[in-house]
Amino acid sequence: MARKAVTYVCQECGNAVSKWSGRCEGCGEWNTLVEEAAPESPPKGLGRKKGRKIEFQGLKGETPPAPRQVTGIKEFDRVTGGGMIAGSTLLVGGDPGIGKSTLLLQVAATLSKTLSPVYISGEEAVDQLRLRADRLGVTEADVGLAAATSVRDIAASLGNAGGPGGPDLVVIDSIQTMFVDSLESAPGTVAQVRTSAQELIRLAKRQGFALILVGHVTKDGQIAGPRVLEHMVDTVLYFEGDRSHQFRILRAVKNRFGPTDEIGVFEMTGAGLAEVANPSALFLAGREDDVSGASVFAGIEGTRPVLVEIQSLTAASALGTPRRAVVGWDTGRLAMILAVLEARSGLALAGLDVYLNVVGGLKIGEPAADLAVAAALISSVSGVPVPPETVVFGEIGLSGEVRAVSRVDARLKEAAKLGFSRAIVPAPKRVQGNKKKTPEGTMEITEISRLEDLLALFAKPDGRRAGSPVAAANARGRGHG
Ligand code: TYD
Ligand code: MG
């Protein structure tokens, strides 16, 4: 009897190997290889058969700009780059329970005012969807609901999609529950997810409707992460947030039709997701002035300035290797800032546990947050609060220099809008003949060019306010090291 050929496919990254092992060679994840039937036939190359000639065309053409399906949910439209495009596919990934189904039902309901959307769920029954619609107060909206998982049935039902009278938007919740009956593997395996998505995307392109796929992100080997899908779709959005917080952030990580790094901010309420038009106010709510170890960073997320609070806590460590715990910021970047603080401004941090938290569940990727992180750290070690009503931003270099960042005016304007009266910012490069712009409002701007200047600003060992806490902390730190 001939042995049936099998391959093992990593459910995280899609890497296929012929022999099972505990760890995927492709992405290094453990226990992610799952047996799947081998692909139909090995690749044979082109052979002798001649192909059809392709015609090459110039870059200039008569292609009209694609019309956008504007939903009216501003935060959603912003992230998609001004609305979805007919024929394109959008993938929404996120942890279970974060609110993907809620968001997309709301999107479908809002869009139904101008276009006709359908919502196909493979996870919930129609009754459950109705209950949710009731909770969201959208029962009157003209959305076609269906509970289905067979891609063949869905394709048959979408025969007139994109055309007159047919749906313009199809939501598939989720792609992991869909299956193509010609494949043997179970729904949720990479092969099924990939094939189902391929079929649906092809259908969307051919018939010209917008397609939204929901994808779960999980470490569990049973379900394929949407990583394999990311290459196939036009737009990838991640819906993030801490389930214990009410904030949710929709982030574009890939967009063929718009900008990436744009975020939409929502708040989960008892009646669904509410748009947050002014995220800064939300992120800063509950902030206490005059506590040590906190600073406010004026950042840019996509096109928008966003203010967030950065908190840090330092404490003498009982461990040989002190703990460094970070939420919402890069661990490597924190290590760098600690090293620069230690080497360039003489702050002893080596023996201290350091905890850093970006409040509100936002993840910051901007190097411009360096200075705000440093301010929070210095304040925590010295016990001296950062001056009140102050925003901080600037990038820190390895030699302790504070570097200029982009969009200073937008950051200052947002800070002034929220009632901040001071800012600690990088000193701009003095280019000859370049005049310094006067910033908006009446803020007191302190420009600094070295990290030591920041220390001297509010936590100077021999300063008026600080007295000796830094010196004391230094002594403590040294005692440990
Ligand atoms: P859901 O959209 O089902 O998440 P996902 O599809 O990403 O798995 O949202 C689930 C959570 O949202 C659930 O814990 C309940 C909460 N929720 C609200 O707080 N308010 C609401 O109006 C709705 C519909 C859900
Ligand atoms: Mg769901």
Short mmCIF file of C-alpha atoms and ligand atoms in Angstrom, two decimals:
data_model
loop_
_atom_site.label_atom_id
_atom_site.label_comp_id
_atom_site.label_asym_id
_atom_site.label_seq_id
_atom_site.Cartn_x
_atom_site.Cartn_y
_atom_site.Cartn_z
CA MET A 1 0.00 0.00 0.00
CA ALA A 2 1.38 3.36 -0.97
CA ARG A 3 1.81 5.76 1.94
CA LYS A 4 -0.43 8.78 1.74
CA ALA A 5 1.67 11.92 1.49
CA VAL A 6 1.14 14.40 4.31
CA THR A 7 2.65 17.73 5.18
CA TYR A 8 2.74 19.54 8.48
CA VAL A 9 1.68 23.14 8.30
CA CYS A 10 2.41 25.73 10.97
CA GLN A 11 -0.87 27.28 12.10
CA GLU A 12 0.88 30.54 12.98
CA CYS A 13 2.93 31.32 9.90
CA GLY A 14 1.84 28.80 7.29
CA ASN A 15 5.28 27.21 6.89
CA ALA A 16 4.96 23.66 5.49
CA VAL A 17 7.39 20.84 6.31
CA SER A 18 7.37 17.11 5.63
CA LYS A 19 8.35 16.01 9.13
CA TRP A 20 6.66 16.89 12.38
CA SER A 21 8.61 18.69 15.05
CA GLY A 22 7.68 20.43 18.25
CA ARG A 23 8.87 23.82 17.07
CA CYS A 24 8.18 25.52 13.75
CA GLU A 25 11.36 26.29 11.82
CA GLY A 26 9.65 29.22 10.15
CA CYS A 27 8.50 31.32 13.06
CA GLY A 28 9.90 29.55 16.11
CA GLU A 29 6.49 28.96 17.70
CA TRP A 30 5.97 25.77 19.67
CA ASN A 31 3.27 23.17 19.02
CA THR A 32 1.87 24.85 15.97
CA LEU A 33 2.45 22.12 13.34
CA VAL A 34 -0.71 20.35 12.25
CA GLU A 35 -0.97 17.48 9.78
CA GLU A 36 -2.63 18.36 6.50
CA ALA A 37 -3.10 16.53 3.22
CA ALA A 38 -0.20 17.19 0.86
CA PRO A 39 -0.80 19.62 -2.00
CA GLU A 40 -2.22 17.97 -5.14
CA SER A 41 0.95 17.71 -7.18
CA PRO A 42 4.53 18.90 -6.99
CA PRO A 43 5.31 21.94 -9.15
CA LYS A 44 6.36 20.83 -12.64
CA GLY A 45 7.78 24.03 -14.11
CA LEU A 46 6.48 25.59 -17.32
CA GLY A 47 7.14 22.77 -19.78
CA ARG A 48 6.93 23.42 -23.54
CA LYS A 49 3.50 24.99 -23.76
CA LYS A 50 3.56 28.63 -24.93
CA GLY A 51 1.72 31.27 -22.93
CA ARG A 52 -0.32 34.27 -24.00
CA LYS A 53 1.56 37.56 -24.50
CA ILE A 54 1.03 40.22 -21.85
CA GLU A 55 0.71 43.82 -22.95
CA PHE A 56 2.63 46.39 -21.01
CA GLN A 57 1.09 49.74 -20.25
CA GLY A 58 2.24 53.13 -19.06
CA LEU A 59 1.82 54.53 -15.59
CA LYS A 60 -0.46 57.27 -16.86
CA GLY A 61 -3.97 56.12 -17.46
CA GLU A 62 -7.62 56.89 -17.30
CA THR A 63 -8.42 54.96 -14.10
CA PRO A 64 -10.98 56.99 -12.13
CA PRO A 65 -10.50 57.09 -8.37
CA ALA A 66 -12.39 54.20 -6.77
CA PRO A 67 -15.59 55.25 -5.04
CA ARG A 68 -15.52 54.84 -1.27
CA GLN A 69 -18.17 53.26 0.88
CA VAL A 70 -18.33 55.81 3.65
CA THR A 71 -19.97 54.31 6.73
CA GLY A 72 -20.40 57.49 8.75
CA ILE A 73 -18.60 55.97 11.73
CA LYS A 74 -15.78 58.50 11.55
CA GLU A 75 -13.20 56.53 13.52
CA PHE A 76 -13.73 53.53 11.22
CA ASP A 77 -13.66 55.60 8.03
CA ARG A 78 -10.47 57.31 9.13
CA VAL A 79 -8.66 54.01 9.61
CA THR A 80 -9.80 52.60 6.26
CA GLY A 81 -8.53 55.74 4.53
CA GLY A 82 -11.89 57.33 3.85
CA GLY A 83 -14.15 54.31 3.48
CA MET A 84 -13.98 50.86 1.94
CA ILE A 85 -13.55 50.31 -1.77
CA ALA A 86 -15.76 48.03 -3.83
CA GLY A 87 -13.93 44.84 -4.75
CA SER A 88 -11.40 45.17 -1.98
CA THR A 89 -10.95 42.97 1.06
CA LEU A 90 -10.42 44.14 4.59
CA LEU A 91 -9.23 41.85 7.37
CA VAL A 92 -10.07 42.73 10.96
CA GLY A 93 -7.97 40.81 13.46
CA GLY A 94 -8.15 40.82 17.23
CA ASP A 95 -8.39 38.78 20.39
CA PRO A 96 -11.63 36.98 21.11
CA GLY A 97 -14.13 39.14 22.96
CA ILE A 98 -12.50 42.42 22.06
CA GLY A 99 -15.54 43.59 20.08
CA LYS A 100 -14.97 42.70 16.42
CA SER A 101 -18.48 41.36 15.85
CA THR A 102 -19.96 44.34 17.65
CA LEU A 103 -17.97 46.81 15.55
CA LEU A 104 -18.80 45.16 12.26
CA LEU A 105 -22.50 44.83 13.01
CA GLN A 106 -22.48 48.54 13.80
CA VAL A 107 -20.58 49.27 10.58
CA ALA A 108 -23.07 47.20 8.57
CA ALA A 109 -26.03 48.87 10.28
CA THR A 110 -24.69 52.38 9.70
CA LEU A 111 -23.80 51.63 6.09
CA SER A 112 -27.31 50.32 5.43
CA LYS A 113 -28.55 53.90 5.28
CA THR A 114 -26.92 54.33 1.89
CA LEU A 115 -25.91 50.86 0.66
CA SER A 116 -26.97 47.28 1.25
CA PRO A 117 -24.76 45.17 3.51
CA VAL A 118 -25.02 41.52 4.53
CA TYR A 119 -23.58 39.97 7.66
CA ILE A 120 -22.73 36.28 7.58
CA SER A 121 -21.81 34.70 10.88
CA GLY A 122 -20.24 31.29 11.30
CA GLU A 123 -20.08 31.67 15.06
CA GLU A 124 -23.49 32.86 16.13
CA ALA A 125 -27.05 31.96 15.27
CA VAL A 126 -29.33 34.55 13.71
CA ASP A 127 -31.21 34.87 17.01
CA GLN A 128 -28.02 35.78 18.81
CA LEU A 129 -27.20 38.36 16.16
CA ARG A 130 -30.67 39.83 16.59
CA LEU A 131 -30.16 40.06 20.33
CA ARG A 132 -26.96 41.95 19.77
CA ALA A 133 -28.64 44.23 17.24
CA ASP A 134 -31.28 44.92 19.86
CA ARG A 135 -28.62 45.84 22.39
CA LEU A 136 -26.99 48.13 19.85
CA GLY A 137 -30.33 49.70 18.98
CA VAL A 138 -30.01 48.96 15.27
CA THR A 139 -32.88 46.51 14.75
CA GLU A 140 -34.45 48.85 12.20
CA ALA A 141 -31.37 48.85 9.97
CA ASP A 142 -31.62 47.02 6.66
CA VAL A 143 -28.89 44.40 7.09
CA GLY A 144 -29.18 40.90 5.66
CA LEU A 145 -28.29 38.38 8.37
CA ALA A 146 -27.29 34.76 7.83
CA ALA A 147 -25.64 32.00 9.81
CA ALA A 148 -23.53 29.96 7.40
CA THR A 149 -20.12 28.35 7.16
CA SER A 150 -20.00 26.74 3.72
CA VAL A 151 -18.17 28.94 1.23
CA ARG A 152 -19.96 27.13 -1.62
CA ASP A 153 -23.37 28.10 -0.19
CA ILE A 154 -22.22 31.64 0.47
CA ALA A 155 -20.88 32.02 -3.08
CA ALA A 156 -24.16 30.69 -4.49
CA SER A 157 -26.16 33.13 -2.37
CA LEU A 158 -24.02 36.10 -3.38
CA GLY A 159 -24.72 35.56 -7.07
CA ASN A 160 -25.96 39.10 -7.60
CA ALA A 161 -23.66 40.79 -5.09
CA GLY A 162 -22.13 44.04 -6.23
CA GLY A 163 -24.78 44.36 -8.93
CA PRO A 164 -28.16 46.12 -8.81
CA GLY A 165 -30.19 44.94 -5.84
CA GLY A 166 -27.36 42.76 -4.53
CA PRO A 167 -25.27 43.46 -1.43
CA ASP A 168 -22.44 46.01 -1.64
CA LEU A 169 -20.73 44.89 1.54
CA VAL A 170 -20.28 41.34 2.84
CA VAL A 171 -19.05 40.73 6.37
CA ILE A 172 -17.73 37.24 7.12
CA ASP A 173 -17.45 36.55 10.86
CA SER A 174 -15.11 34.76 11.10
CA ILE A 175 -12.88 33.35 8.36
CA GLN A 176 -11.75 30.61 10.75
CA THR A 177 -15.24 29.10 10.77
CA MET A 178 -15.57 28.96 6.98
CA PHE A 179 -14.85 25.81 5.00
CA VAL A 180 -14.60 24.67 1.42
CA ASP A 181 -16.06 21.17 1.05
CA SER A 182 -13.50 20.05 -1.52
CA LEU A 183 -10.78 20.12 1.15
CA GLU A 184 -10.45 17.37 3.72
CA SER A 185 -8.98 19.36 6.59
CA ALA A 186 -11.11 20.82 9.36
CA PRO A 187 -12.32 24.45 9.39
CA GLY A 188 -9.77 26.70 11.02
CA THR A 189 -6.71 24.95 9.62
CA VAL A 190 -4.39 27.00 7.47
CA ALA A 191 -5.43 25.16 4.31
CA GLN A 192 -9.13 25.83 4.91
CA VAL A 193 -8.63 29.42 5.99
CA ARG A 194 -6.45 30.15 3.00
CA THR A 195 -8.71 28.47 0.47
CA SER A 196 -11.92 29.95 1.90
CA ALA A 197 -10.38 33.41 1.89
CA GLN A 198 -9.07 32.94 -1.66
CA GLU A 199 -12.52 31.97 -2.94
CA LEU A 200 -14.26 34.83 -1.16
CA ILE A 201 -11.67 37.39 -2.26
CA ARG A 202 -11.94 36.21 -5.86
CA LEU A 203 -15.72 36.54 -5.65
CA ALA A 204 -15.46 40.06 -4.21
CA LYS A 205 -13.07 41.14 -7.00
CA ARG A 206 -15.18 39.62 -9.74
CA GLN A 207 -18.51 40.96 -8.56
CA GLY A 208 -17.29 44.22 -7.08
CA PHE A 209 -18.52 44.14 -3.51
CA ALA A 210 -16.46 45.11 -0.48
CA LEU A 211 -15.52 42.17 1.73
CA ILE A 212 -14.71 42.29 5.42
CA LEU A 213 -13.16 39.19 6.98
CA VAL A 214 -12.91 38.75 10.73
CA GLY A 215 -9.84 36.82 11.87
CA HIS A 216 -9.05 35.57 15.33
CA VAL A 217 -5.59 36.00 16.72
CA THR A 218 -4.67 33.24 19.06
CA LYS A 219 -1.67 31.24 20.11
CA ASP A 220 -3.81 28.11 20.18
CA GLY A 221 -2.61 25.71 17.48
CA GLN A 222 -6.16 24.84 16.39
CA ILE A 223 -6.95 28.16 14.84
CA ALA A 224 -4.91 29.79 12.11
CA GLY A 225 -3.83 33.29 12.95
CA PRO A 226 -4.64 35.81 10.27
CA ARG A 227 -0.94 36.15 9.48
CA VAL A 228 -1.30 33.89 6.46
CA LEU A 229 -4.15 36.05 5.27
CA GLU A 230 -2.35 39.35 5.57
CA HIS A 231 -0.67 38.91 2.20
CA MET A 232 -3.91 38.10 0.45
CA VAL A 233 -6.03 41.04 1.53
CA ASP A 234 -5.85 44.75 0.68
CA THR A 235 -6.23 46.15 4.16
CA VAL A 236 -5.39 44.74 7.57
CA LEU A 237 -6.86 46.31 10.67
CA TYR A 238 -6.18 45.23 14.21
CA PHE A 239 -8.69 45.78 16.93
CA GLU A 240 -6.78 46.05 20.18
CA GLY A 241 -7.36 46.95 23.74
CA ASP A 242 -7.40 45.60 27.21
CA ARG A 243 -10.63 43.74 27.89
CA SER A 244 -10.69 45.11 31.42
CA HIS A 245 -10.60 48.65 30.04
CA GLN A 246 -13.32 50.19 27.97
CA PHE A 247 -10.99 51.68 25.32
CA ARG A 248 -10.60 49.91 22.01
CA ILE A 249 -8.15 50.93 19.33
CA LEU A 250 -8.58 50.09 15.68
CA ARG A 251 -5.23 50.25 13.94
CA ALA A 252 -4.36 49.96 10.26
CA VAL A 253 -1.20 47.91 9.74
CA LYS A 254 -1.56 47.49 5.99
CA ASN A 255 -3.65 49.49 3.60
CA ARG A 256 -3.33 49.43 -0.18
CA PHE A 257 -5.82 52.28 -0.42
CA GLY A 258 -4.88 54.57 2.42
CA PRO A 259 -2.41 55.45 5.12
CA THR A 260 -1.21 53.00 7.74
CA ASP A 261 -0.52 53.80 11.38
CA GLU A 262 -3.84 55.56 11.54
CA ILE A 263 -5.87 54.73 14.61
CA GLY A 264 -9.53 54.89 15.48
CA VAL A 265 -10.47 55.06 19.13
CA PHE A 266 -13.66 53.57 20.53
CA GLU A 267 -15.14 53.09 23.92
CA MET A 268 -17.08 49.90 24.73
CA THR A 269 -20.33 50.89 26.36
CA GLY A 270 -23.45 49.01 27.37
CA ALA A 271 -24.90 49.80 23.96
CA GLY A 272 -21.98 48.94 21.74
CA LEU A 273 -18.92 50.85 20.64
CA ALA A 274 -18.99 54.61 20.91
CA GLU A 275 -16.65 56.77 18.89
CA VAL A 276 -14.11 58.76 20.85
CA ALA A 277 -13.60 61.99 18.99
CA ASN A 278 -11.04 63.31 21.47
CA PRO A 279 -8.84 60.38 22.56
CA SER A 280 -6.45 62.58 24.53
CA ALA A 281 -9.15 63.57 26.98
CA LEU A 282 -10.04 59.92 27.45
CA PHE A 283 -6.45 58.78 27.95
CA LEU A 284 -5.80 61.52 30.45
CA ALA A 285 -9.01 61.04 32.42
CA GLY A 286 -8.33 60.06 36.00
CA ARG A 287 -4.83 61.45 35.91
CA GLU A 288 -3.50 62.90 39.12
CA ASP A 289 -1.28 65.94 39.01
CA ASP A 290 1.63 66.25 41.33
CA VAL A 291 2.47 62.58 41.76
CA SER A 292 5.98 61.42 41.06
CA GLY A 293 6.71 58.90 38.32
CA ALA A 294 4.26 60.19 35.74
CA SER A 295 4.60 62.37 32.67
CA VAL A 296 2.37 63.31 29.78
CA PHE A 297 3.58 62.53 26.28
CA ALA A 298 2.31 64.50 23.32
CA GLY A 299 2.43 61.91 20.55
CA ILE A 300 1.23 61.54 16.99
CA GLU A 301 -0.87 58.55 15.99
CA GLY A 302 -1.36 58.49 12.25
CA THR A 303 -2.45 61.98 11.37
CA ARG A 304 -3.70 62.88 14.82
CA PRO A 305 -1.93 64.20 17.87
CA VAL A 306 -2.73 62.12 20.96
CA LEU A 307 -1.77 62.86 24.52
CA VAL A 308 -1.10 59.94 26.86
CA GLU A 309 0.16 59.55 30.36
CA ILE A 310 3.29 57.52 30.96
CA GLN A 311 3.77 56.09 34.43
CA SER A 312 6.82 54.50 35.91
CA LEU A 313 7.65 52.93 39.21
CA THR A 314 11.13 52.15 40.42
CA ALA A 315 11.94 50.23 43.56
CA ALA A 316 15.05 48.65 45.04
CA SER A 317 15.25 45.14 43.66
CA ALA A 318 15.52 42.02 45.75
CA LEU A 319 16.61 40.06 42.68
CA GLY A 320 20.06 39.59 41.19
CA THR A 321 18.71 40.74 37.85
CA PRO A 322 16.22 43.54 38.45
CA ARG A 323 12.80 43.28 36.83
CA ARG A 324 11.94 45.39 33.81
CA ALA A 325 8.24 45.23 33.06
CA VAL A 326 6.72 47.34 30.29
CA VAL A 327 3.17 47.80 29.06
CA GLY A 328 2.56 49.72 25.83
CA TRP A 329 6.15 50.53 24.98
CA ASP A 330 9.17 48.66 23.63
CA THR A 331 11.29 46.79 26.21
CA GLY A 332 14.47 47.26 24.20
CA ARG A 333 13.85 50.98 23.97
CA LEU A 334 13.35 51.17 27.75
CA ALA A 335 16.66 49.36 28.29
CA MET A 336 18.33 51.90 26.03
CA ILE A 337 16.89 54.86 27.88
CA LEU A 338 17.87 53.37 31.23
CA ALA A 339 21.40 52.89 29.94
CA VAL A 340 21.60 56.44 28.60
CA LEU A 341 20.21 57.85 31.86
CA GLU A 342 22.76 55.90 33.81
CA ALA A 343 25.74 56.66 31.59
CA ARG A 344 25.03 60.28 30.66
CA SER A 345 23.31 61.73 33.67
CA GLY A 346 24.67 59.65 36.49
CA LEU A 347 21.34 58.33 37.66
CA ALA A 348 21.90 54.94 39.31
CA LEU A 349 19.21 52.59 38.03
CA ALA A 350 21.08 49.32 37.87
CA GLY A 351 19.83 47.98 41.19
CA LEU A 352 16.24 49.06 40.70
CA ASP A 353 13.19 47.21 39.43
CA VAL A 354 11.57 49.33 36.73
CA TYR A 355 7.92 49.21 35.73
CA LEU A 356 6.63 51.32 32.89
CA ASN A 357 3.02 51.70 31.83
CA VAL A 358 1.36 53.63 29.02
CA VAL A 359 -2.02 54.43 30.51
CA GLY A 360 -5.18 53.52 28.63
CA GLY A 361 -3.96 50.50 26.69
CA LEU A 362 -2.33 52.45 23.88
CA LYS A 363 0.83 51.02 22.35
CA ILE A 364 3.38 53.70 21.50
CA GLY A 365 5.92 53.06 18.78
CA GLU A 366 7.25 56.57 18.36
CA PRO A 367 10.82 57.30 19.47
CA ALA A 368 9.51 60.78 20.33
CA ALA A 369 8.23 59.27 23.57
CA ASP A 370 11.82 58.75 24.79
CA LEU A 371 11.96 62.04 26.63
CA ALA A 372 8.58 61.51 28.30
CA VAL A 373 9.70 58.06 29.44
CA ALA A 374 12.93 59.54 30.76
CA ALA A 375 10.99 62.23 32.60
CA ALA A 376 8.73 59.64 34.24
CA LEU A 377 11.77 57.58 35.24
CA ILE A 378 13.69 60.53 36.66
CA SER A 379 10.61 61.65 38.53
CA SER A 380 10.07 58.19 39.95
CA VAL A 381 13.65 57.79 41.10
CA SER A 382 13.88 61.27 42.57
CA GLY A 383 10.38 61.36 44.02
CA VAL A 384 9.90 64.81 42.49
CA PRO A 385 6.83 65.19 40.27
CA VAL A 386 7.26 66.46 36.74
CA PRO A 387 6.12 70.12 36.79
CA PRO A 388 2.31 70.26 36.57
CA GLU A 389 0.46 70.88 33.28
CA THR A 390 3.52 69.90 31.29
CA VAL A 391 3.78 67.79 28.18
CA VAL A 392 7.07 66.22 27.16
CA PHE A 393 8.34 64.87 23.85
CA GLY A 394 11.66 64.30 22.09
CA GLU A 395 13.90 61.49 20.92
CA ILE A 396 16.96 60.56 22.93
CA GLY A 397 20.22 59.56 21.25
CA LEU A 398 22.84 57.27 22.71
CA SER A 399 25.15 60.11 23.61
CA GLY A 400 22.41 61.71 25.68
CA GLU A 401 21.42 64.28 23.08
CA VAL A 402 17.77 65.20 22.68
CA ARG A 403 16.78 65.07 19.04
CA ALA A 404 14.15 66.96 17.15
CA VAL A 405 10.91 65.19 16.26
CA SER A 406 8.31 65.83 13.60
CA ARG A 407 5.08 67.86 13.86
CA VAL A 408 5.98 69.90 16.89
CA ASP A 409 3.24 72.45 16.25
CA ALA A 410 0.49 69.83 16.06
CA ARG A 411 1.64 68.33 19.36
CA LEU A 412 1.76 71.69 21.11
CA LYS A 413 -1.61 72.71 19.72
CA GLU A 414 -3.27 69.55 21.06
CA ALA A 415 -1.62 70.07 24.44
CA ALA A 416 -2.80 73.68 24.60
CA LYS A 417 -6.30 72.54 23.65
CA LEU A 418 -6.36 70.22 26.65
CA GLY A 419 -5.24 72.89 29.05
CA PHE A 420 -1.53 72.20 29.30
CA SER A 421 0.53 75.30 29.86
CA ARG A 422 4.09 74.05 29.65
CA ALA A 423 6.09 71.87 27.30
CA ILE A 424 9.53 70.35 27.42
CA VAL A 425 10.67 69.90 23.84
CA PRO A 426 13.88 69.33 21.88
CA ALA A 427 15.84 72.42 20.92
CA PRO A 428 15.55 72.69 17.15
CA LYS A 429 18.64 72.45 15.02
CA ARG A 430 19.84 75.97 14.36
CA VAL A 431 19.96 76.06 10.62
CA GLN A 432 21.26 79.38 9.39
CA GLY A 433 18.54 81.68 8.14
CA ASN A 434 15.80 79.47 9.61
CA LYS A 435 13.50 81.42 11.84
CA LYS A 436 11.89 79.75 14.81
CA LYS A 437 8.14 79.61 14.54
CA THR A 438 6.10 80.89 17.41
CA PRO A 439 3.91 78.08 18.68
CA GLU A 440 0.16 78.33 18.99
CA GLY A 441 -1.39 79.55 22.19
CA THR A 442 0.33 80.78 25.26
CA MET A 443 2.46 77.88 26.33
CA GLU A 444 5.72 78.14 28.12
CA ILE A 445 8.16 76.16 26.00
CA THR A 446 11.38 74.83 27.46
CA GLU A 447 13.82 73.68 24.82
CA ILE A 448 16.50 71.25 25.87
CA SER A 449 19.28 69.64 23.90
CA ARG A 450 20.77 67.23 26.45
CA LEU A 451 19.28 64.69 28.81
CA GLU A 452 21.09 66.33 31.73
CA ASP A 453 19.03 69.46 31.09
CA LEU A 454 15.87 67.47 31.76
CA LEU A 455 17.26 66.25 35.05
CA ALA A 456 18.24 69.77 36.00
CA LEU A 457 14.79 71.08 35.11
CA PHE A 458 12.91 69.46 37.95
CA ALA A 459 14.97 66.92 39.80
CA LYS A 460 18.32 68.60 40.21
CA PRO A 461 20.09 67.19 43.27
CA ASP A 462 21.02 70.63 44.57
CA GLY A 463 17.96 72.42 43.16
CA ARG A 464 15.30 74.26 45.04
CA ARG A 465 12.60 71.63 44.91
CA ALA A 466 14.41 68.40 44.90
CA GLY A 467 16.83 68.62 47.79
CA SER A 468 18.62 65.32 47.99
CA PRO A 469 16.26 62.58 46.71
CA VAL A 470 18.32 61.92 43.60
CA ALA A 471 21.49 61.79 45.59
CA ALA A 472 19.76 59.51 48.06
CA ALA A 473 18.48 57.29 45.27
CA ASN A 474 21.93 57.26 43.75
CA ALA A 475 23.41 56.19 47.03
CA ARG A 476 20.74 53.50 47.40
CA GLY A 477 21.30 52.25 43.89
CA ARG A 478 25.04 52.10 44.37
CA GLY A 479 24.63 50.26 47.63
CA HIS A 480 22.81 47.57 45.74
CA GLY A 481 25.10 47.39 42.75
P1 TYD B 1 -17.79 40.75 20.51
O1 TYD B 1 -18.14 41.76 19.49
O2 TYD B 1 -18.65 39.52 20.57
O3 TYD B 1 -16.28 40.33 20.42
P2 TYD B 1 -15.51 39.47 19.30
O4 TYD B 1 -16.40 39.36 18.12
O5 TYD B 1 -14.26 40.25 19.02
O6 TYD B 1 -15.20 38.16 19.91
O7 TYD B 1 -17.83 41.53 21.92
C1 TYD B 1 -17.82 40.83 23.06
C2 TYD B 1 -17.70 41.69 24.28
O8 TYD B 1 -18.22 43.00 24.18
C3 TYD B 1 -18.48 41.01 25.36
O9 TYD B 1 -17.60 40.75 26.42
C4 TYD B 1 -19.57 41.94 25.73
C5 TYD B 1 -19.10 43.26 25.26
N1 TYD B 1 -20.19 44.12 24.80
C6 TYD B 1 -20.47 45.28 25.50
O10 TYD B 1 -19.84 45.60 26.50
N2 TYD B 1 -21.48 46.10 25.05
C7 TYD B 1 -22.22 45.78 23.95
O11 TYD B 1 -23.11 46.56 23.58
C8 TYD B 1 -21.92 44.58 23.25
C9 TYD B 1 -22.70 44.19 22.04
C10 TYD B 1 -20.89 43.78 23.71
MG MG B 2 -17.27 37.62 17.37
#
